[in-house]
PDB file of C-alpha atoms in Angstrom:
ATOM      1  CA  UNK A 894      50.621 -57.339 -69.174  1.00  0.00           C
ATOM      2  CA  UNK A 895      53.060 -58.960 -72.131  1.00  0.00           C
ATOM      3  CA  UNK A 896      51.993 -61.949 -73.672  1.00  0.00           C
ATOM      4  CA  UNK A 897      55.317 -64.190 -74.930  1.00  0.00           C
ATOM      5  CA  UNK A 898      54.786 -67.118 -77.040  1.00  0.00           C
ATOM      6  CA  UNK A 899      58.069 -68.902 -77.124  1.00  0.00           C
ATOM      7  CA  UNK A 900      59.392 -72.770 -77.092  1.00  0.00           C
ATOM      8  CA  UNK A 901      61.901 -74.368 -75.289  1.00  0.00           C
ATOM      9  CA  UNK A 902      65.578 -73.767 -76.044  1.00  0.00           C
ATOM     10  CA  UNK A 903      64.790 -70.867 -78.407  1.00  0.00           C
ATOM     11  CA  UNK A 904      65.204 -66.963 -78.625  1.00  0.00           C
ATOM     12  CA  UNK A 905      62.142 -66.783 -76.676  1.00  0.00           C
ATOM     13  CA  UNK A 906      64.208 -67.346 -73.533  1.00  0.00           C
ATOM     14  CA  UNK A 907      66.512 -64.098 -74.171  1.00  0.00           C
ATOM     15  CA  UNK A 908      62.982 -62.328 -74.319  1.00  0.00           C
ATOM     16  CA  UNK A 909      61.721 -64.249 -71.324  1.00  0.00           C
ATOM     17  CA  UNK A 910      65.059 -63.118 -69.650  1.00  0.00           C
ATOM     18  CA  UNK A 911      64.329 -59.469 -70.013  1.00  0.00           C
ATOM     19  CA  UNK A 912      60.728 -60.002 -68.948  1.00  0.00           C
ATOM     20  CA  UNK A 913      62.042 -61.263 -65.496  1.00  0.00           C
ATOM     21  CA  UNK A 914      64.962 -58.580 -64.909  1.00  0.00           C
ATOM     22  CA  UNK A 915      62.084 -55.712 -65.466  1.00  0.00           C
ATOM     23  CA  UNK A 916      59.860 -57.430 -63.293  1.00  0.00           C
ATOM     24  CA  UNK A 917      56.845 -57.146 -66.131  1.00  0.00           C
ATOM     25  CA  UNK A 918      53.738 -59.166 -65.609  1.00  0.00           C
ATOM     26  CA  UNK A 919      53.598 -61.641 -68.618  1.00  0.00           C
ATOM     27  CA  UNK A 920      51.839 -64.892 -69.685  1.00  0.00           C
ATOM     28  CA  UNK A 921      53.358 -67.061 -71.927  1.00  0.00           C
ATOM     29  CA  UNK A 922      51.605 -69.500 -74.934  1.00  0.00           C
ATOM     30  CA  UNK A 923      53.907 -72.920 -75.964  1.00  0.00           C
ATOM     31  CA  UNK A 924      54.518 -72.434 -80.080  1.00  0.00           C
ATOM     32  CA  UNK A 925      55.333 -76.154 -79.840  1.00  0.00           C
ATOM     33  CA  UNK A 926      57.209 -77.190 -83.281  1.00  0.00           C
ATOM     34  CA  UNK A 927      56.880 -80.532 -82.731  1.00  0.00           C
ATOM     35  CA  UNK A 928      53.333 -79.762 -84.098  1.00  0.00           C
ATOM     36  CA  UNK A 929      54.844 -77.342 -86.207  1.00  0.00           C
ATOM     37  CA  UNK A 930      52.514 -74.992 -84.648  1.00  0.00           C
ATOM     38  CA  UNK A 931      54.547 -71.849 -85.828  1.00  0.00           C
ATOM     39  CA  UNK A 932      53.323 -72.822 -89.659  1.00  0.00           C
ATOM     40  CA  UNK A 933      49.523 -72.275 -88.056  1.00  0.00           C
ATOM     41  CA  UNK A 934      48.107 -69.530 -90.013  1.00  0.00           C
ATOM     42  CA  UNK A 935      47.046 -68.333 -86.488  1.00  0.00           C
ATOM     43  CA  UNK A 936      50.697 -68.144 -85.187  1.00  0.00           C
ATOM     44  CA  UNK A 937      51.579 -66.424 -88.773  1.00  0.00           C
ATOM     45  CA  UNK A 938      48.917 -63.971 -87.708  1.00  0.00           C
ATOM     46  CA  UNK A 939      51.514 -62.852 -85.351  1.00  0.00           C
ATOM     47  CA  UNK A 940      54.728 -63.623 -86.980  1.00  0.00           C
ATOM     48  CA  UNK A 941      54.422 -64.252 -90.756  1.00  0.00           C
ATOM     49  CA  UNK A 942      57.448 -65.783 -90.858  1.00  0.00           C
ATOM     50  CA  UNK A 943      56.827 -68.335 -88.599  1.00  0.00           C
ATOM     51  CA  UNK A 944      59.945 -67.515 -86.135  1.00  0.00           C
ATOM     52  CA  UNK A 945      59.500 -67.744 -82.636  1.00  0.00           C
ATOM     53  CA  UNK A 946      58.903 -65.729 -80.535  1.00  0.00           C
ATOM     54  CA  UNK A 947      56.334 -63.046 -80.466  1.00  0.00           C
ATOM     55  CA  UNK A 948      55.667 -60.809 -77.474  1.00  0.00           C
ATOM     56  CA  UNK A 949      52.153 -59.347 -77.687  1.00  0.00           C
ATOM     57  CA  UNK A 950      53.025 -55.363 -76.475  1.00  0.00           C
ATOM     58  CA  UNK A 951      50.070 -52.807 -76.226  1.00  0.00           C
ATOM     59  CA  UNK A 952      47.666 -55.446 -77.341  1.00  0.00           C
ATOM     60  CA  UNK A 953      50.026 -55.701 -80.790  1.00  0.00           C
ATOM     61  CA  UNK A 954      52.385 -58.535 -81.815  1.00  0.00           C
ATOM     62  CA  UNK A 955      56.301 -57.506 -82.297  1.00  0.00           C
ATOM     63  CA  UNK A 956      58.558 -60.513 -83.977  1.00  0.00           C
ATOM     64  CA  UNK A 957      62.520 -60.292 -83.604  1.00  0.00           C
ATOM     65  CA  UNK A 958      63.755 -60.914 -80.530  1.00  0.00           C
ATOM     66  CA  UNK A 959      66.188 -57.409 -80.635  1.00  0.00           C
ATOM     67  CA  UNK A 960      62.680 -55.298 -81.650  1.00  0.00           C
ATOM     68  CA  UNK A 961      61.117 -57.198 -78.525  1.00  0.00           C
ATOM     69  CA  UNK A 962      63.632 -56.430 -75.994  1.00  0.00           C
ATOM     70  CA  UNK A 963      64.568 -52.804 -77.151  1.00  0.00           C
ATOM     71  CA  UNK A 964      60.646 -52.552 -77.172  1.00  0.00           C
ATOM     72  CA  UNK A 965      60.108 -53.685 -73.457  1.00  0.00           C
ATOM     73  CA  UNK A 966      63.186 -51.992 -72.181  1.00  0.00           C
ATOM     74  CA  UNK A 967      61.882 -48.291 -73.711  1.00  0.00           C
ATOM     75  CA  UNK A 968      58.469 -49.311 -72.356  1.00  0.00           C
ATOM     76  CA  UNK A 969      60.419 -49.804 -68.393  1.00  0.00           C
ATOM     77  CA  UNK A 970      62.896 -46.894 -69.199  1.00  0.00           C
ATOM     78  CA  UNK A 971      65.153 -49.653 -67.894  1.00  0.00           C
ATOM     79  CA  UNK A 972      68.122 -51.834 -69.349  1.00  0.00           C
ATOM     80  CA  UNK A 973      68.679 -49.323 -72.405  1.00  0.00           C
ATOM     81  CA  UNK A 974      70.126 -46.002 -72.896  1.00  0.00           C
ATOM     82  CA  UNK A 975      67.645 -43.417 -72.920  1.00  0.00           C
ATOM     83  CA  UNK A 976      66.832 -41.659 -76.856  1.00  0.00           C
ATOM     84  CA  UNK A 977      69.304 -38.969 -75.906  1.00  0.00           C
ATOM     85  CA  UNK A 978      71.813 -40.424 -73.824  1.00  0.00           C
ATOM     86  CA  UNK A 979      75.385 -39.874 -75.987  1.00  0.00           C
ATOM     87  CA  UNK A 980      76.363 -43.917 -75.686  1.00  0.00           C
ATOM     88  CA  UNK A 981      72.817 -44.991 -77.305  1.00  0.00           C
ATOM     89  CA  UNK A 982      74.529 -45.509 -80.967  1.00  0.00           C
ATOM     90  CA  UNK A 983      76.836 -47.993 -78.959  1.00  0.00           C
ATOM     91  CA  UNK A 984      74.330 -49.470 -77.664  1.00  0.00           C
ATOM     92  CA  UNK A 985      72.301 -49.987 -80.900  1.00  0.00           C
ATOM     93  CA  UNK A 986      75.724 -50.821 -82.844  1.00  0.00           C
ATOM     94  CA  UNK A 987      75.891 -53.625 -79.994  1.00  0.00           C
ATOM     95  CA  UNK A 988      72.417 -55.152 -79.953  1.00  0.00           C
ATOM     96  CA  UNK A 989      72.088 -55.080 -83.796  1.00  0.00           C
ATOM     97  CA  UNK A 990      75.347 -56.327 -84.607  1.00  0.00           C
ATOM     98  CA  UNK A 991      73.758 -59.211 -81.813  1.00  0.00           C
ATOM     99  CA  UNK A 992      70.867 -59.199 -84.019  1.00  0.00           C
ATOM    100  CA  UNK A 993      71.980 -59.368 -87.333  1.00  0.00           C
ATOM    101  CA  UNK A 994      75.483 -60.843 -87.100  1.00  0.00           C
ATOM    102  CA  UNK A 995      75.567 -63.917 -83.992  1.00  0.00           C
ATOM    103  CA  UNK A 996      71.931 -64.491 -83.927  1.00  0.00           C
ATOM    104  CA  UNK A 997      71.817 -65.148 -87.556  1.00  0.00           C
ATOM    105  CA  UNK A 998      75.095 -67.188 -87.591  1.00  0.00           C
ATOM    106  CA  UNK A 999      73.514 -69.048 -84.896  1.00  0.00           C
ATOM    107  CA  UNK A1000      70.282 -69.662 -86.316  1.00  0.00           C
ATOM    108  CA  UNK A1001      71.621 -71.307 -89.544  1.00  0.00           C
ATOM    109  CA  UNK A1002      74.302 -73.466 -87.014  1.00  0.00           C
ATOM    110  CA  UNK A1003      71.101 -75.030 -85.435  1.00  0.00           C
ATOM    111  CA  UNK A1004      69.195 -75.316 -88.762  1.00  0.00           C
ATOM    112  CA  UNK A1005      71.526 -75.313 -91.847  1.00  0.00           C
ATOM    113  CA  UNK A1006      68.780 -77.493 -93.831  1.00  0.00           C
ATOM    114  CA  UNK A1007      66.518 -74.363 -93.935  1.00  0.00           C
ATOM    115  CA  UNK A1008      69.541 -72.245 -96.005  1.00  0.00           C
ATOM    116  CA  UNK A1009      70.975 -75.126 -98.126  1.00  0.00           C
ATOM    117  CA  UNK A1010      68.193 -78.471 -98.023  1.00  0.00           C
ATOM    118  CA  UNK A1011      68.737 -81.649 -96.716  1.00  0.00           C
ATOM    119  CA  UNK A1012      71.512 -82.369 -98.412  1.00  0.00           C
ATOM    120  CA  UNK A1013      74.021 -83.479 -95.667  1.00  0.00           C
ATOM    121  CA  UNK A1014      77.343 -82.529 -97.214  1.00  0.00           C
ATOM    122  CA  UNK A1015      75.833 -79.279 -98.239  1.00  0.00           C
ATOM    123  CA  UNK A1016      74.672 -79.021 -94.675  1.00  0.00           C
ATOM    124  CA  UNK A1017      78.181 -79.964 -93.190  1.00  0.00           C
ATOM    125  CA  UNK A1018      79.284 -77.423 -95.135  1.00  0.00           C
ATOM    126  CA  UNK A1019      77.139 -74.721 -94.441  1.00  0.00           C
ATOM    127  CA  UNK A1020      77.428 -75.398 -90.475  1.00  0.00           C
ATOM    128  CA  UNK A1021      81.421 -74.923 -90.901  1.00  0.00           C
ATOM    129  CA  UNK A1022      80.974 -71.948 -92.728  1.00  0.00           C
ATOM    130  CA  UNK A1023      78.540 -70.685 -90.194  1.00  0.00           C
ATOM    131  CA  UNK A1024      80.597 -71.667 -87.209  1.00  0.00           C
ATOM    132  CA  UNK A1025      83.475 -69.685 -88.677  1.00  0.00           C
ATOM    133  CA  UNK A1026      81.601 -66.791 -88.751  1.00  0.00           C
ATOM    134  CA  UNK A1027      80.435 -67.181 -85.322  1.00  0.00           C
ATOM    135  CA  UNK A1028      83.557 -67.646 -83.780  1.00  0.00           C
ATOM    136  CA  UNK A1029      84.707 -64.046 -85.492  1.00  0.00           C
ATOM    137  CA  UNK A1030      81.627 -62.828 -84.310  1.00  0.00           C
ATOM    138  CA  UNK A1031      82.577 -63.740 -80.501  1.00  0.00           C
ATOM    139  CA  UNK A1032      85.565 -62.574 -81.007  1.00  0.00           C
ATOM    140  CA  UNK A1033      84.826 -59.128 -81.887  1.00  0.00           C
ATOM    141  CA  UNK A1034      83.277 -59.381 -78.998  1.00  0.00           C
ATOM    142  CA  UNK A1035      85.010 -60.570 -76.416  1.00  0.00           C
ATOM    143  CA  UNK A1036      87.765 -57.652 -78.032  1.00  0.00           C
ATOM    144  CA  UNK A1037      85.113 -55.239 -77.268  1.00  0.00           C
ATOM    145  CA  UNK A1038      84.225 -56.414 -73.781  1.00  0.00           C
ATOM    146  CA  UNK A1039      88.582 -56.764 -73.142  1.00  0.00           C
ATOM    147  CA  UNK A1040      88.527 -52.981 -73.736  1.00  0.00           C
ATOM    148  CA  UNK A1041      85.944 -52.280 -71.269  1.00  0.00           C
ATOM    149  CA  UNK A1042      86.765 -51.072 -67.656  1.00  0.00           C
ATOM    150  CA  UNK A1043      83.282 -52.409 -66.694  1.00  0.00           C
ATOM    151  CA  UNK A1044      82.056 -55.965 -66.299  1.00  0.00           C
ATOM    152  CA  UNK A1045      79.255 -55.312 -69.563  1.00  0.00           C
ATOM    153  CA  UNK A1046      79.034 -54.811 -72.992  1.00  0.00           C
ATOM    154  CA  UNK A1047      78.227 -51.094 -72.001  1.00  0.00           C
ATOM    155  CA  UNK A1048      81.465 -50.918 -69.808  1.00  0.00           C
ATOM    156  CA  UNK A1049      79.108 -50.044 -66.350  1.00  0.00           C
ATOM    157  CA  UNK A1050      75.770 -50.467 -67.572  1.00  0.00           C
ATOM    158  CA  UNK A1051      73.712 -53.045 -67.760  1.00  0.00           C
ATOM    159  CA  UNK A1052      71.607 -53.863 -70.244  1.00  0.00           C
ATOM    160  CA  UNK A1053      69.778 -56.178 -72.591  1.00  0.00           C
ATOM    161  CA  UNK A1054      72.798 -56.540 -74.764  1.00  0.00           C
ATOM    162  CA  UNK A1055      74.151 -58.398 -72.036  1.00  0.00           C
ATOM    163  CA  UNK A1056      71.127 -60.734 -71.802  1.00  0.00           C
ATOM    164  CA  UNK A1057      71.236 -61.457 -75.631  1.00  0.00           C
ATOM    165  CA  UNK A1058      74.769 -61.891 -75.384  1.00  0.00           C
TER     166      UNK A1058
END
């Protein structure tokens, strides 16, 4: 059994996502910010950043929603290439380049006052610049998924790229 602790309208919900196409038998535990409960030096316990979520797997926490899903889909030998299946770097280019490239430009869309204050031109301008790079971000992917003869990221496979997507 997983344990998720998420909040609304967060990452949580890609992880929650991939919980319910596997099936797995999970509880989940509200990190509600509106107590800021993800400052609580028990939630840091589990995430010392403070980021939702965390997904308790094999009795351990795991932060970042790509190391959570690749996690639970290796666990289910589901969703993922397996280690020595020949389109595996594709799908690792795919979910990190989720990971470190949309996610992120996402992230500081929603909360531009975390990279640049409270400033609000500083913020308007931070949110443009973000939204730029999201939009080239989508659009290397929608390129990608153009040149696929398949409906998924992984031309015929599905997988948790396409849930983070």
């Amino acid at each position: 059994m997983y344990q998720l602790f998420y909040a609304p309208d967060n990452a949580s919900l890609i992880v929650r996502m991939v919980l319910e196409e596997l099936d797995a038998d999970y509880t989940t535990e509200l990190v509600d910010r509106s107590k800021n409960m993800q400052q609580s030096d028990a939630y840091r316990a589990l995430n010392p950043s403070g980021l939702i979520p965390v997904c308790v797997i094999n009795q351990k926490p795991v932060f970042e929603t790509a190391a959570i899903i690749l996690a639970l889909a290796e666990q289910h030998r589901e969703l993922a290439p397996a280690l020595n299946d020949t389109e595996r770097p594709q799908f690792l280019k795919w979910l990190f380049y989720l990971s470190n490239s949309v996610h992120t430009d996402l992230r500081q869309l929603f909360y531009p006052a975390q990279y640049v204050g409270a400033e609000s031109e500083a913020e308007s301008i931070h949110r443009e610049l973000a939204l730029k790079r999201l939009l080239h971000g989508f659009a290397v992917l929608d390129k990608h998924c153009a040149e696929q003869e398949g409906d998924f990221v992984m031309d015929e496979e599905f997988t948790v790229v396409d849930i983070y997507l």
